[in-house]
Amino acid sequence: MPRPHGFTFEQHAGGTVRISHHGRPATTLNGPRAAQFLAEVEACDPQLVMARWTGDYKRGNERAARNHPRNRR
């Protein structure tokens, strides 16, 4: 599974954090969630943290879901 890439974040006045993916807005965090995100992004891989916070990452079940009878065409 490839590592996530293309994420950026901007910290704004008032404690707001905006996360973008390839230049498009992905999510906005405010208050304690923004503070928690900033602490986590300093401690770990920033790209992986931003992918997890935005929900834009592979979960590893794509192949199994493709073969499920409900998803066959």
XYZ file of C-alpha atoms in Angstrom, residues 16-62:
47
model
C -8.507 26.871 13.209
C -6.606 24.332 11.097
C -7.471 23.643 7.458
C -6.257 20.432 5.820
C -6.051 20.231 2.017
C -5.326 17.339 -0.315
C -3.695 18.246 -3.643
C -4.841 21.850 -3.180
C -8.503 21.022 -2.502
C -9.977 21.564 0.977
C -10.461 18.278 2.824
C -11.488 19.310 6.345
C -11.412 22.120 8.897
C -10.629 21.547 12.567
C -11.507 23.922 15.408
C -10.837 24.164 19.142
C -9.591 21.090 20.999
C -9.649 18.915 17.869
C -7.267 21.349 16.147
C -4.936 21.343 19.164
C -4.968 17.542 19.272
C -4.204 17.397 15.539
C -1.262 19.810 15.851
C 0.229 17.798 18.723
C -0.146 14.576 16.760
C 1.312 15.988 13.544
C 4.492 17.019 15.409
C 4.934 13.584 16.980
C 4.294 11.364 13.914
C 4.504 11.319 10.124
C 2.514 14.414 9.050
C 1.192 12.876 5.805
C -0.114 9.794 7.590
C -1.716 11.877 10.354
C -3.478 14.162 7.850
C -4.711 11.163 5.844
C -6.152 9.624 8.988
C -7.826 12.853 10.154
C -9.466 13.416 6.779
C -10.480 9.785 6.302
C -8.656 9.683 2.965
C -6.607 6.515 3.294
C -6.884 2.882 2.280
C -8.272 0.471 4.829
C -6.954 -2.724 3.256
C -10.350 -4.275 2.517
C -10.795 -3.044 -1.053
